Amino acid sequence: MDVERESELALIARLRRGDATAFDEVYAAYRPRLFGFLLRLTRRREVAEDLLEETWLRAVSHAGRLSPDTRLGPWLFTVARNLFWSHCRSRQVEAAGAAQLIGLWPTPAPPPSPFEEAASGELEARVFRALATLPPLHREVLLLVGVEGLTPAEAAGVCQVSPEALRKRLSRARALLSAALDAGGGTRHRTEVPR
Amino acid sequence: MNDEDRRTDAVMDALGRAPRLDLDAPRVEQIRARCQASLAARGRPRWRAGRLEPALVTGLCAIYLAEVVRRALQLLGL
């Protein structure tokens, strides 16, 4: 067992006991990663902030029931991801209700997010512009594997699909990203909520 | 490795160089404070309400039941 994993297990043991300093350590280590993930998924800062807050509150309330061998990163990304999709579902219900009242009101594309401007190079900027146009199902896979460095097996766990399904989704996401890059950004896809 | 593979690798590398994003400092502290409060509430002893109450109710029921049995036996003259 490597040292990193050993310290992660020790951290989990402290979290399970409700140790406040253990929470601070986890919060400092994973907050920027979770925020980046949620901001790139939602493309809306205020939504990402709200989902991040909810993610941490859920994490705290479930910490006592964590399995001792939990992997913190995948677990936190799973919580954040599930909250994102719950948010999408509630938005779809709201949108469906509103559409009945006011007809099919066009939804404007959100403005570019700060991360696009923050991208250091031309290629990075183009890649993140193209990434933002992908359907969230494919965007999340690229974010988990390409940006956050999760293994495909860990990402499959986060997305609650089989490793084989994840591999297919990742391959499709790469192809879509390439196509979007060729198209110079591409068109916005509809949000498909997984069942 | 063909051109397409090289391009895909370059794109994945670009994803890996994503800039680090974070909240504003006051928001960081606000979320941290809420979580710490929730953690502290979780750690507070709730055993008094959670364990003492059922024990007390069980004890009173046992006393009541014993009295019922005693009086029943008394009535039967045993």
Coordinates of C-alpha atoms in Angstrom, one line a residue:
Chain A
M1 CA 0.0 0.0 0.0
D2 CA 1.5 3.4 -1.0
V3 CA 2.0 6.2 1.5
E4 CA -0.6 8.4 -0.2
R5 CA -3.3 5.7 0.1
E6 CA -2.3 5.1 3.8
S7 CA -2.7 8.8 4.6
E8 CA -6.0 8.8 2.7
L9 CA -7.2 5.9 4.8
A10 CA -6.1 7.7 8.0
L11 CA -7.9 10.8 6.9
I12 CA -11.1 8.8 6.2
A13 CA -10.9 7.2 9.7
R14 CA -10.6 10.7 11.2
L15 CA -13.5 12.0 9.0
R16 CA -15.7 9.1 10.2
R17 CA -15.0 10.2 13.8
G18 CA -16.1 13.7 12.9
D19 CA -12.7 15.2 13.2
A20 CA -12.9 18.9 12.2
T21 CA -9.3 19.2 11.1
A22 CA -9.7 16.2 8.9
F23 CA -12.6 18.0 7.2
D24 CA -10.4 21.1 6.7
E25 CA -7.7 19.0 5.0
V26 CA -10.2 17.3 2.7
Y27 CA -11.9 20.6 2.0
A28 CA -8.6 22.3 1.0
A29 CA -7.5 19.4 -1.2
Y30 CA -10.7 18.8 -3.1
R31 CA -12.6 22.1 -3.1
P32 CA -10.9 23.6 -6.2
R33 CA -11.1 20.3 -8.1
L34 CA -14.8 19.9 -7.3
F35 CA -15.6 23.6 -8.1
G36 CA -13.7 23.3 -11.4
F37 CA -15.6 20.2 -12.2
L38 CA -19.0 21.7 -11.4
L39 CA -18.3 25.0 -13.1
R40 CA -17.2 23.3 -16.3
L41 CA -20.3 21.1 -16.1
T42 CA -22.8 23.8 -15.4
R43 CA -21.1 26.7 -17.0
R44 CA -22.8 29.0 -14.5
R45 CA -20.9 30.2 -11.5
E46 CA -23.8 30.7 -9.1
V47 CA -25.2 27.2 -9.9
A48 CA -21.7 25.7 -9.5
E49 CA -21.3 27.5 -6.1
D50 CA -24.6 26.3 -4.8
L51 CA -24.0 22.7 -5.9
L52 CA -20.5 22.8 -4.4
E53 CA -21.9 23.9 -1.1
E54 CA -24.5 21.1 -1.2
T55 CA -21.8 18.6 -2.1
W56 CA -19.8 19.5 1.0
L57 CA -22.9 19.5 3.3
R58 CA -23.8 16.0 2.0
A59 CA -20.3 14.9 2.4
V60 CA -20.2 16.0 6.0
S61 CA -23.6 14.4 6.8
H62 CA -22.5 11.1 5.3
A63 CA -18.9 11.1 6.6
G64 CA -19.8 9.1 9.7
R65 CA -21.2 6.3 7.5
L66 CA -18.3 6.1 5.1
S67 CA -16.7 2.8 4.4
P68 CA -13.2 2.7 5.8
D69 CA -11.7 1.9 2.4
T70 CA -13.5 4.6 0.5
R71 CA -11.6 6.5 -2.1
L72 CA -12.2 10.2 -1.3
G73 CA -11.8 11.7 -4.8
P74 CA -14.2 9.4 -6.6
W75 CA -16.7 9.5 -3.7
L76 CA -16.8 13.3 -3.7
F77 CA -17.1 13.5 -7.5
T78 CA -20.0 11.0 -7.3
V79 CA -21.8 13.3 -4.8
A80 CA -21.2 16.4 -6.9
R81 CA -22.1 14.6 -10.1
N82 CA -25.4 13.2 -8.7
L83 CA -26.3 16.7 -7.4
F84 CA -25.6 18.1 -10.9
W85 CA -28.0 15.6 -12.5
S86 CA -30.6 16.2 -9.9
H87 CA -30.3 19.9 -10.7
C88 CA -30.7 19.2 -14.4
R89 CA -33.8 17.1 -13.8
S90 CA -35.4 19.8 -11.7
R91 CA -34.6 22.3 -14.3
Q92 CA -36.2 20.1 -17.0
V93 CA -39.4 19.8 -14.9
E94 CA -39.4 23.5 -14.5
A95 CA -38.8 24.1 -18.2
A96 CA -41.5 21.7 -19.2
G97 CA -44.0 23.5 -16.9
A98 CA -42.9 26.9 -18.2
A99 CA -43.0 25.7 -21.8
Q100 CA -46.7 24.8 -21.4
L101 CA -47.4 28.2 -20.1
I102 CA -45.4 30.4 -22.4
G103 CA -44.7 28.2 -25.4
L104 CA -41.3 27.0 -26.5
W105 CA -39.2 29.9 -25.3
P106 CA -35.7 29.9 -26.8
T107 CA -33.0 29.4 -24.3
P108 CA -30.0 31.7 -25.0
A109 CA -26.5 30.1 -24.8
P110 CA -24.8 31.1 -21.6
P111 CA -21.9 33.5 -21.9
P112 CA -18.3 32.2 -21.9
S113 CA -17.3 31.1 -18.5
P114 CA -14.2 32.5 -16.7
F115 CA -12.3 29.2 -17.2
E116 CA -12.3 29.8 -20.9
E117 CA -10.6 33.1 -20.5
A118 CA -8.3 31.7 -17.9
A119 CA -7.0 29.0 -20.2
S120 CA -3.3 29.6 -20.6
G121 CA -2.8 28.8 -24.3
E122 CA -4.6 29.1 -27.6
L123 CA -5.1 25.3 -27.9
E124 CA -6.4 25.1 -24.3
A125 CA -8.8 28.0 -24.9
R126 CA -10.1 26.3 -28.1
V127 CA -10.4 22.9 -26.3
F128 CA -12.4 24.3 -23.4
R129 CA -14.6 26.3 -25.8
A130 CA -15.3 23.1 -27.7
L131 CA -15.8 21.1 -24.5
A132 CA -18.5 23.5 -23.4
T133 CA -20.5 22.7 -26.5
L134 CA -20.6 18.9 -25.8
P135 CA -23.6 17.2 -24.1
P136 CA -23.1 17.1 -20.4
L137 CA -23.0 13.2 -20.4
H138 CA -19.9 13.4 -22.6
R139 CA -18.5 16.5 -21.0
E140 CA -18.5 15.0 -17.6
V141 CA -16.5 11.9 -18.8
L142 CA -13.8 14.2 -20.3
L143 CA -13.7 16.3 -17.2
L144 CA -13.3 13.3 -14.9
V145 CA -10.7 11.5 -16.9
G146 CA -9.0 14.3 -18.9
V147 CA -9.0 17.1 -16.4
E148 CA -9.3 15.4 -13.0
G149 CA -7.1 12.5 -13.8
L150 CA -9.5 9.8 -12.6
T151 CA -8.9 6.3 -14.0
P152 CA -11.5 5.0 -16.4
A153 CA -12.6 2.5 -13.7
E154 CA -13.0 5.3 -11.1
A155 CA -14.9 7.4 -13.6
A156 CA -17.2 4.5 -14.4
G157 CA -17.9 4.3 -10.6
V158 CA -18.6 8.0 -10.5
C159 CA -20.9 7.9 -13.5
Q160 CA -22.5 4.6 -12.3
V161 CA -21.9 2.8 -15.5
S162 CA -19.9 -0.3 -16.4
P163 CA -16.2 0.2 -17.3
E164 CA -17.1 -1.0 -20.9
A165 CA -19.9 1.6 -21.2
L166 CA -17.5 4.3 -19.8
R167 CA -14.9 3.4 -22.4
K168 CA -17.4 3.7 -25.2
R169 CA -18.7 7.0 -23.8
L170 CA -15.1 8.3 -23.4
S171 CA -14.3 7.3 -27.0
R172 CA -17.5 9.0 -28.3
A173 CA -16.7 12.1 -26.2
R174 CA -13.2 12.4 -27.7
A175 CA -14.7 12.1 -31.2
L176 CA -17.3 14.8 -30.4
L177 CA -14.6 17.0 -29.0
S178 CA -12.5 16.6 -32.1
A179 CA -15.6 17.4 -34.3
A180 CA -16.4 20.4 -32.2
L181 CA -12.8 21.7 -32.5
D182 CA -13.0 21.2 -36.3
A183 CA -16.3 23.2 -36.3
G184 CA -14.6 25.9 -34.2
G185 CA -16.8 25.5 -31.2
G186 CA -19.9 23.7 -32.7
T187 CA -23.5 24.0 -31.8
R188 CA -25.0 23.6 -28.3
H189 CA -26.4 20.2 -27.5
R190 CA -29.5 19.6 -25.5
T191 CA -29.0 18.3 -21.9
E192 CA -29.8 14.7 -21.8
V193 CA -30.5 13.5 -18.3
P194 CA -29.4 9.9 -17.6
R195 CA -32.2 7.7 -16.3
Chain B
M1 CA 0.6 6.5 -34.2
N2 CA -1.3 8.4 -36.9
D3 CA -2.1 12.2 -37.0
E4 CA -5.6 11.6 -35.5
D5 CA -4.1 9.8 -32.5
R6 CA -1.5 12.6 -32.0
R7 CA -4.2 15.2 -32.2
T8 CA -6.4 13.3 -29.7
D9 CA -3.4 13.1 -27.3
A10 CA -2.7 16.8 -27.7
V11 CA -6.4 17.6 -26.9
M12 CA -6.3 15.3 -23.8
D13 CA -3.0 17.0 -22.7
A14 CA -4.7 20.4 -23.1
L15 CA -7.5 19.1 -20.9
G16 CA -4.9 18.0 -18.3
R17 CA -3.5 21.5 -18.2
A18 CA -6.8 23.0 -17.2
P19 CA -6.4 26.1 -15.0
R20 CA -7.2 25.6 -11.3
L21 CA -10.5 27.3 -10.4
D22 CA -11.7 28.3 -7.0
L23 CA -14.3 30.2 -5.1
D24 CA -13.8 33.7 -3.7
A25 CA -12.3 33.7 -0.2
P26 CA -15.5 34.8 1.6
R27 CA -17.5 32.0 -0.1
V28 CA -14.8 29.5 0.8
E29 CA -15.1 30.5 4.4
Q30 CA -18.9 30.6 4.4
I31 CA -19.1 27.0 3.1
R32 CA -16.4 25.8 5.5
A33 CA -18.2 27.4 8.4
R34 CA -21.5 25.8 7.5
C35 CA -19.9 22.4 7.2
Q36 CA -18.0 22.8 10.5
A37 CA -21.3 23.7 12.2
S38 CA -22.9 20.6 10.7
L39 CA -20.0 18.5 11.8
A40 CA -20.1 19.9 15.4
A41 CA -23.9 19.3 15.5
R42 CA -23.2 15.7 14.5
G43 CA -20.7 15.3 17.2
R44 CA -22.9 16.6 20.0
P45 CA -24.1 13.8 22.4
R46 CA -27.6 12.8 21.6
W47 CA -27.5 9.7 23.7
R48 CA -29.6 11.3 26.4
A49 CA -32.6 11.7 24.2
G50 CA -31.8 8.7 22.1
R51 CA -31.0 6.1 24.7
L52 CA -32.3 7.2 28.1
E53 CA -35.9 7.8 27.0
P54 CA -36.6 4.3 25.7
A55 CA -34.9 2.8 28.8
L56 CA -37.1 4.9 31.1
V57 CA -40.3 4.0 29.2
T58 CA -39.3 0.3 29.3
G59 CA -38.7 0.5 33.0
L60 CA -42.0 2.2 33.7
C61 CA -43.8 -0.4 31.6
A62 CA -42.1 -3.2 33.5
I63 CA -43.2 -1.8 36.9
Y64 CA -46.7 -1.3 35.6
L65 CA -46.9 -4.8 34.3
A66 CA -45.5 -6.3 37.5
E67 CA -48.1 -4.4 39.5
V68 CA -50.9 -5.7 37.2
V69 CA -49.6 -9.3 37.6
R70 CA -49.3 -8.9 41.4
R71 CA -52.9 -7.5 41.7
A72 CA -54.2 -10.3 39.5
L73 CA -52.6 -12.9 41.6
Q74 CA -54.0 -11.2 44.7
L75 CA -57.5 -11.3 43.3
L76 CA -57.2 -15.0 42.5
G77 CA -56.0 -15.5 46.0
L78 CA -52.7 -17.0 45.1

